Amino acid sequence: MKQTKEKHSLANHANGPSLQEINGTVVVPKGKEFFRTLLAYSGPGALVAVGYMDPGNWSTSITGGQNFQYLLMSIILMSSLIAMLLQYMAAKLGIVTQQDLAQAIRSRTSKPLGIVLWVLTELAIMATDIAEVIGAAIALYLLFGIPLLYAVFITVFDVLLLLLLTKVGFRKIEALVVCLIFVILFVFIYQVALSNPDWAAMFKGFIPTTQTFADAPQIGGQTPLTGALGIIGATVMPHNLYLHSAVSQTRAIDHDNEEEVAEAVRFSTWDSNIQLSLAFVVNALLLIMGVAVFKSGTVKDPSFFGLYESLSDPTTLSNGVLAEVAKSGILSTLFAVALLASGQNSTITGTLTGQVIMEGFIHLKLPIWLRRLVTRLISVIPVLICVTLTSRKGTIEEHTALNNLMNNSQVFLAFALPFSMIPLLMMTNSSFEMGHRFKNNWIVKFFGWASVLSLTYLNLIGLPKQIEDFFGDQATANDITHAHMIAYIIIFIVLALLCWTTVDLYKGNKRLALKQKEIRES
C-alpha cells in the first residue's frame, strides 16, 4: 500500500542519480571512428548553448552594436571563451563524480546553506524565465497579432510541448533543440549577409582596448562599461553549469573503466565547444546587426517591438538591398520566428535545470509538467502586472516597461553567478573529487580563477547601475542614492554568503575525504 501511494504521489523524495529517468540511457559506440563517436556524444552541448543565445542576450548585443559599433565584439569573444572553460569543468564534474553540481554542493554543505543556495538558484532560473515569457509573448503578438495579455497566458501552455517531448525520448529533445538553434543561426546569417558589414572593423573589434571598459562616452544612457556588463550578465548564466553537469551523465559508460571516462570527458568537451562556438556566432551576428543592418542611431526603441518595426522600415536600414527586402516584411517576420524559437529552446532547458536543482539541493522530485507549470506561473506574475499597469498608458510605455523588466531580471543572475562558479572550480581542482588524472591542471586553474574572479567582480560592480534601472529613466538623485545603498547591501550579503559557502565546502570536502580514508583503512 505504501509503494502504491508513493507511486501516485506528485511530490516524492529523490536521492538517486541526476535526472534519473534519462541518466545513462544514451548508448555510445565503442572503438568507432572519431566523427561517429562525436555524433553519439553530441546533444548536451546544444542544451547548454541555448542559454547563451536566449532572449536576454538579444537587446544587449544589438544595442551595444548600435551605440559603440564593433567595440564590444571582444566582450562577446571573452564571454564565450570563459563559457567554454566553465562548461568543460561542469561536464567533467558530472561524468567523473557521477553527481551534478547541485548534488555535489549539497553533500558538502550544511542543510541551512543548502536551502539558501537552492532559493538563490531558483530565483536565477525564474529571472531567466521572465525573459523567456516576454520574448515568447512578444513573438506571438508580432507573428499572429495576439494581444500581449493573452499571449502571456498562452506561454503557460508550453508545458504541453514538454509533456509531448518527454514521451519521444531524450535524443529527440536534443535534436529539436539543435534544429531550433540552426533556425536562429540561419535568420541572422541571412540578415547580416544582406547588410554587407565592414569585416575589417569587425575583426579589429575582437581585440580589447582600454575603451572597452571605459565609463565614457555615454550614448543612449549606456557607456561601454555598462554595455559590456550587460553582455556578460546576459551571457554567462549560473543555471547552465547545473544543467551541463547533469545532462553530461546521459551517456552510458563504464565508470570503473578510466579510459571510457576519459573518452566521455573528451567528446563531451568537443560537443560543448562546438555548440558554444555556434552560440558565439549568433551573439556576434546580433551585435553586427546593431552596427550594419541598421543605420547608426536609428533604433530609438531597443525593445523587441522596436527592433521588429525597424526591420520593416526601409528608412532605418543601412543599404538599398536591405531596404527592398524589408518592404516584403520578411526581415521582421524572420526576426519574430527566431525570437519564438529562442524562447521555446530556453523553456526546454530551463525545465530540466529546475528539476536538477530541486532534486539536488532539497531531494524533492516533482513531475516535469508540474515543475514547469509552477515556475512558469510564478514568472508570469510580474509580466502580467507590468502589462496590466502600462497597457492603459500607451504603447510606448508598455513596450518600455517590458524591456526594462527583462533587463532588470538579469540582476538575479549577477547575484547567483558566484555561488555556482566558485564551488565548481573548488571541486574540479580537488584530487579527492576528481582523482589525479581528471583534476584541473595548472593552466585550467589559472584561467578558471581569473575568469571566476573577473566575472564576479564585473557583475558586482555592475549592480548599482542595474538597481538604478529599476527606478526608470526619470530617476531622481534621491532614487539613485537609494539604488546605490540597496546595491551595496546586496554586495555585502553576496560576499558574506560566498565566504560561508567557501568555508562550508572546504570543511565538507575534508570531512568526506577523512571518511573515505577511514573506510579504506577499516
Short mmCIF file of C-alpha atoms in Angstrom, two decimals, residues 230-459:
data_model
loop_
_atom_site.label_atom_id
_atom_site.label_comp_id
_atom_site.label_asym_id
_atom_site.label_seq_id
_atom_site.Cartn_x
_atom_site.Cartn_y
_atom_site.Cartn_z
CA GLY A 230 25.03 43.81 -19.90
CA ILE A 231 26.51 41.38 -22.43
CA ILE A 232 28.41 39.46 -19.73
CA GLY A 233 25.39 39.30 -17.42
CA ALA A 234 23.15 38.03 -20.21
CA THR A 235 25.73 35.52 -21.50
CA VAL A 236 27.22 33.62 -18.54
CA MET A 237 24.28 32.18 -16.59
CA PRO A 238 24.58 30.05 -13.43
CA HIS A 239 21.89 27.51 -14.29
CA ASN A 240 23.87 26.30 -17.32
CA LEU A 241 26.55 24.86 -15.03
CA TYR A 242 23.96 22.79 -13.14
CA LEU A 243 22.35 21.63 -16.36
CA HIS A 244 25.58 20.56 -18.05
CA SER A 245 26.81 18.61 -15.01
CA ALA A 246 23.54 16.63 -15.20
CA VAL A 247 22.97 16.06 -18.93
CA SER A 248 26.61 15.03 -19.43
CA GLN A 249 25.67 11.89 -17.49
CA THR A 250 23.06 10.77 -20.04
CA ARG A 251 25.64 8.71 -21.95
CA ALA A 252 26.03 5.07 -20.92
CA ILE A 253 29.66 4.42 -19.95
CA ASP A 254 31.50 2.09 -17.59
CA HIS A 255 32.65 4.36 -14.76
CA ASP A 256 35.00 1.66 -13.48
CA ASN A 257 36.91 1.93 -16.76
CA GLU A 258 39.10 5.05 -16.53
CA GLU A 259 39.68 5.10 -20.30
CA GLU A 260 35.95 5.19 -21.01
CA VAL A 261 35.54 8.04 -18.53
CA ALA A 262 38.41 9.93 -20.21
CA GLU A 263 36.81 9.40 -23.62
CA ALA A 264 33.46 10.68 -22.32
CA VAL A 265 35.13 13.82 -20.93
CA ARG A 266 36.99 14.39 -24.21
CA PHE A 267 33.96 14.05 -26.50
CA SER A 268 31.68 15.97 -24.15
CA THR A 269 34.21 18.81 -24.32
CA TRP A 270 34.21 18.66 -28.13
CA ASP A 271 30.40 18.72 -28.15
CA SER A 272 30.24 21.65 -25.73
CA ASN A 273 32.86 23.73 -27.54
CA ILE A 274 31.27 23.19 -30.96
CA GLN A 275 27.82 24.21 -29.73
CA LEU A 276 29.14 27.19 -27.76
CA SER A 277 31.01 28.28 -30.89
CA LEU A 278 27.63 28.40 -32.65
CA ALA A 279 26.26 30.45 -29.74
CA PHE A 280 29.24 32.81 -30.11
CA VAL A 281 28.47 33.24 -33.82
CA VAL A 282 24.80 34.02 -33.03
CA ASN A 283 25.76 36.63 -30.41
CA ALA A 284 28.35 38.16 -32.75
CA LEU A 285 25.72 38.33 -35.51
CA LEU A 286 23.34 40.10 -33.11
CA LEU A 287 25.95 42.78 -32.42
CA ILE A 288 26.75 43.05 -36.15
CA MET A 289 23.01 43.56 -36.75
CA GLY A 290 23.13 46.58 -34.47
CA VAL A 291 26.06 48.01 -36.43
CA ALA A 292 25.48 47.01 -40.04
CA VAL A 293 21.80 46.19 -40.55
CA PHE A 294 20.51 49.48 -39.15
CA LYS A 295 21.72 52.99 -39.85
CA SER A 296 23.68 54.32 -36.89
CA GLY A 297 21.40 55.74 -34.20
CA THR A 298 18.15 54.87 -35.98
CA VAL A 299 16.97 52.26 -33.46
CA LYS A 300 15.41 54.53 -30.84
CA ASP A 301 13.48 51.66 -29.24
CA PRO A 302 15.86 48.73 -28.39
CA SER A 303 12.97 46.52 -27.27
CA PHE A 304 11.83 43.60 -29.42
CA PHE A 305 8.92 45.73 -30.65
CA GLY A 306 11.29 48.47 -31.77
CA LEU A 307 13.65 46.05 -33.49
CA TYR A 308 10.74 44.39 -35.30
CA GLU A 309 9.43 47.76 -36.51
CA SER A 310 12.92 48.84 -37.58
CA LEU A 311 13.39 45.68 -39.66
CA SER A 312 10.21 46.50 -41.59
CA ASP A 313 11.05 50.20 -42.07
CA PRO A 314 13.28 50.78 -45.15
CA THR A 315 14.39 54.20 -43.83
CA THR A 316 16.18 52.66 -40.83
CA LEU A 317 18.19 50.08 -42.79
CA SER A 318 21.76 50.51 -43.92
CA ASN A 319 21.58 49.81 -47.67
CA GLY A 320 19.23 49.54 -50.61
CA VAL A 321 19.20 45.73 -50.72
CA LEU A 322 18.03 45.51 -47.10
CA ALA A 323 15.51 48.27 -47.68
CA GLU A 324 13.96 46.42 -50.65
CA VAL A 325 13.78 43.13 -48.72
CA ALA A 326 12.29 44.94 -45.70
CA LYS A 327 9.35 46.10 -47.81
CA SER A 328 8.21 42.50 -48.15
CA GLY A 329 8.18 42.08 -44.36
CA ILE A 330 10.44 39.03 -44.48
CA LEU A 331 13.19 40.54 -42.29
CA SER A 332 10.84 41.39 -39.43
CA THR A 333 8.96 38.08 -39.75
CA LEU A 334 12.17 36.06 -39.60
CA PHE A 335 13.24 38.05 -36.55
CA ALA A 336 9.98 37.16 -34.76
CA VAL A 337 10.32 33.48 -35.76
CA ALA A 338 13.87 33.38 -34.37
CA LEU A 339 12.63 35.04 -31.16
CA LEU A 340 9.92 32.41 -30.73
CA ALA A 341 12.43 29.61 -31.42
CA SER A 342 14.81 31.07 -28.84
CA GLY A 343 12.08 31.24 -26.19
CA GLN A 344 10.97 27.65 -26.77
CA ASN A 345 14.54 26.37 -26.63
CA SER A 346 15.08 28.10 -23.31
CA THR A 347 11.81 26.62 -22.00
CA ILE A 348 13.10 23.09 -22.51
CA THR A 349 16.46 23.66 -20.86
CA GLY A 350 15.05 25.78 -18.02
CA THR A 351 12.68 22.99 -17.01
CA LEU A 352 15.44 20.37 -16.96
CA THR A 353 17.63 22.69 -14.87
CA GLY A 354 14.81 23.27 -12.39
CA GLN A 355 14.45 19.54 -11.90
CA VAL A 356 18.22 19.17 -11.38
CA ILE A 357 18.49 21.81 -8.65
CA MET A 358 15.31 20.78 -6.82
CA GLU A 359 16.36 17.15 -6.62
CA GLY A 360 19.99 18.01 -5.90
CA PHE A 361 19.53 20.64 -3.19
CA ILE A 362 16.35 19.56 -1.37
CA HIS A 363 15.85 15.97 -2.65
CA LEU A 364 12.33 16.74 -3.87
CA LYS A 365 11.05 15.22 -7.11
CA LEU A 366 8.06 16.64 -8.99
CA PRO A 367 6.59 15.58 -12.34
CA ILE A 368 8.22 17.63 -15.08
CA TRP A 369 4.87 19.17 -16.15
CA LEU A 370 4.04 20.29 -12.60
CA ARG A 371 7.53 21.71 -12.05
CA ARG A 372 7.22 23.71 -15.28
CA LEU A 373 3.68 24.86 -14.55
CA VAL A 374 4.58 26.19 -11.08
CA THR A 375 7.72 28.09 -12.17
CA ARG A 376 6.07 29.49 -15.30
CA LEU A 377 3.03 30.72 -13.35
CA ILE A 378 5.30 32.45 -10.83
CA SER A 379 7.36 34.01 -13.62
CA VAL A 380 4.22 35.16 -15.44
CA ILE A 381 3.02 37.22 -12.43
CA PRO A 382 5.47 40.16 -12.79
CA VAL A 383 4.93 40.19 -16.57
CA LEU A 384 1.14 40.28 -16.14
CA ILE A 385 1.43 43.08 -13.59
CA CYS A 386 3.69 45.03 -15.94
CA VAL A 387 1.34 44.61 -18.93
CA THR A 388 -1.78 45.41 -16.88
CA LEU A 389 -0.35 48.57 -15.31
CA THR A 390 1.07 50.00 -18.53
CA SER A 391 -1.45 48.91 -21.19
CA ARG A 392 -3.68 51.94 -20.50
CA LYS A 393 -0.79 54.41 -20.55
CA GLY A 394 0.05 53.82 -24.18
CA THR A 395 2.01 51.53 -26.45
CA ILE A 396 5.42 53.14 -25.88
CA GLU A 397 5.12 52.95 -22.09
CA GLU A 398 4.07 49.31 -22.28
CA HIS A 399 6.96 48.36 -24.55
CA THR A 400 9.49 50.27 -22.45
CA ALA A 401 8.24 48.72 -19.20
CA LEU A 402 8.50 45.19 -20.61
CA ASN A 403 12.00 45.84 -21.91
CA ASN A 404 13.09 47.26 -18.53
CA LEU A 405 11.57 44.30 -16.70
CA MET A 406 13.51 41.88 -18.90
CA ASN A 407 16.80 43.76 -18.46
CA ASN A 408 16.31 44.20 -14.70
CA SER A 409 15.65 40.48 -14.25
CA GLN A 410 19.36 39.97 -15.02
CA VAL A 411 20.17 41.37 -11.54
CA PHE A 412 19.37 37.97 -10.06
CA LEU A 413 21.75 36.27 -12.49
CA ALA A 414 24.60 38.51 -11.36
CA PHE A 415 23.61 37.78 -7.75
CA ALA A 416 23.59 33.99 -8.17
CA LEU A 417 26.54 33.53 -10.53
CA PRO A 418 29.41 33.30 -7.99
CA PHE A 419 27.57 30.64 -5.96
CA SER A 420 27.86 28.14 -8.80
CA MET A 421 31.20 29.20 -10.29
CA ILE A 422 33.34 29.05 -7.12
CA PRO A 423 32.07 25.62 -5.92
CA LEU A 424 32.57 24.25 -9.45
CA LEU A 425 36.17 25.42 -9.54
CA MET A 426 36.93 24.23 -5.98
CA MET A 427 35.62 20.73 -6.68
CA THR A 428 37.22 20.25 -10.08
CA ASN A 429 40.56 21.48 -8.65
CA SER A 430 40.41 18.75 -5.98
CA SER A 431 42.18 15.42 -6.48
CA PHE A 432 39.81 13.92 -3.89
CA GLU A 433 36.81 14.81 -6.06
CA MET A 434 38.29 14.17 -9.49
CA GLY A 435 41.28 11.90 -8.99
CA HIS A 436 44.78 12.85 -10.11
CA ARG A 437 44.01 12.23 -13.78
CA PHE A 438 40.89 14.39 -14.06
CA LYS A 439 41.55 17.26 -11.67
CA ASN A 440 42.23 20.62 -13.30
CA ASN A 441 45.81 21.23 -14.42
CA TRP A 442 47.53 24.49 -13.53
CA ILE A 443 46.50 26.18 -16.79
CA VAL A 444 42.81 25.46 -16.20
CA LYS A 445 43.17 26.51 -12.55
CA PHE A 446 44.78 29.81 -13.50
CA PHE A 447 42.27 30.76 -16.18
CA GLY A 448 39.44 29.31 -14.09
CA TRP A 449 40.16 31.51 -11.08
CA ALA A 450 40.91 34.51 -13.31
CA SER A 451 37.55 34.03 -15.05
CA VAL A 452 35.60 33.45 -11.83
CA LEU A 453 37.08 36.45 -10.02
CA SER A 454 36.80 38.74 -13.06
CA LEU A 455 33.18 37.82 -13.81
CA THR A 456 32.20 38.05 -10.15
CA TYR A 457 33.87 41.45 -9.82
CA LEU A 458 32.32 42.84 -13.01
CA ASN A 459 28.86 41.57 -12.11
#
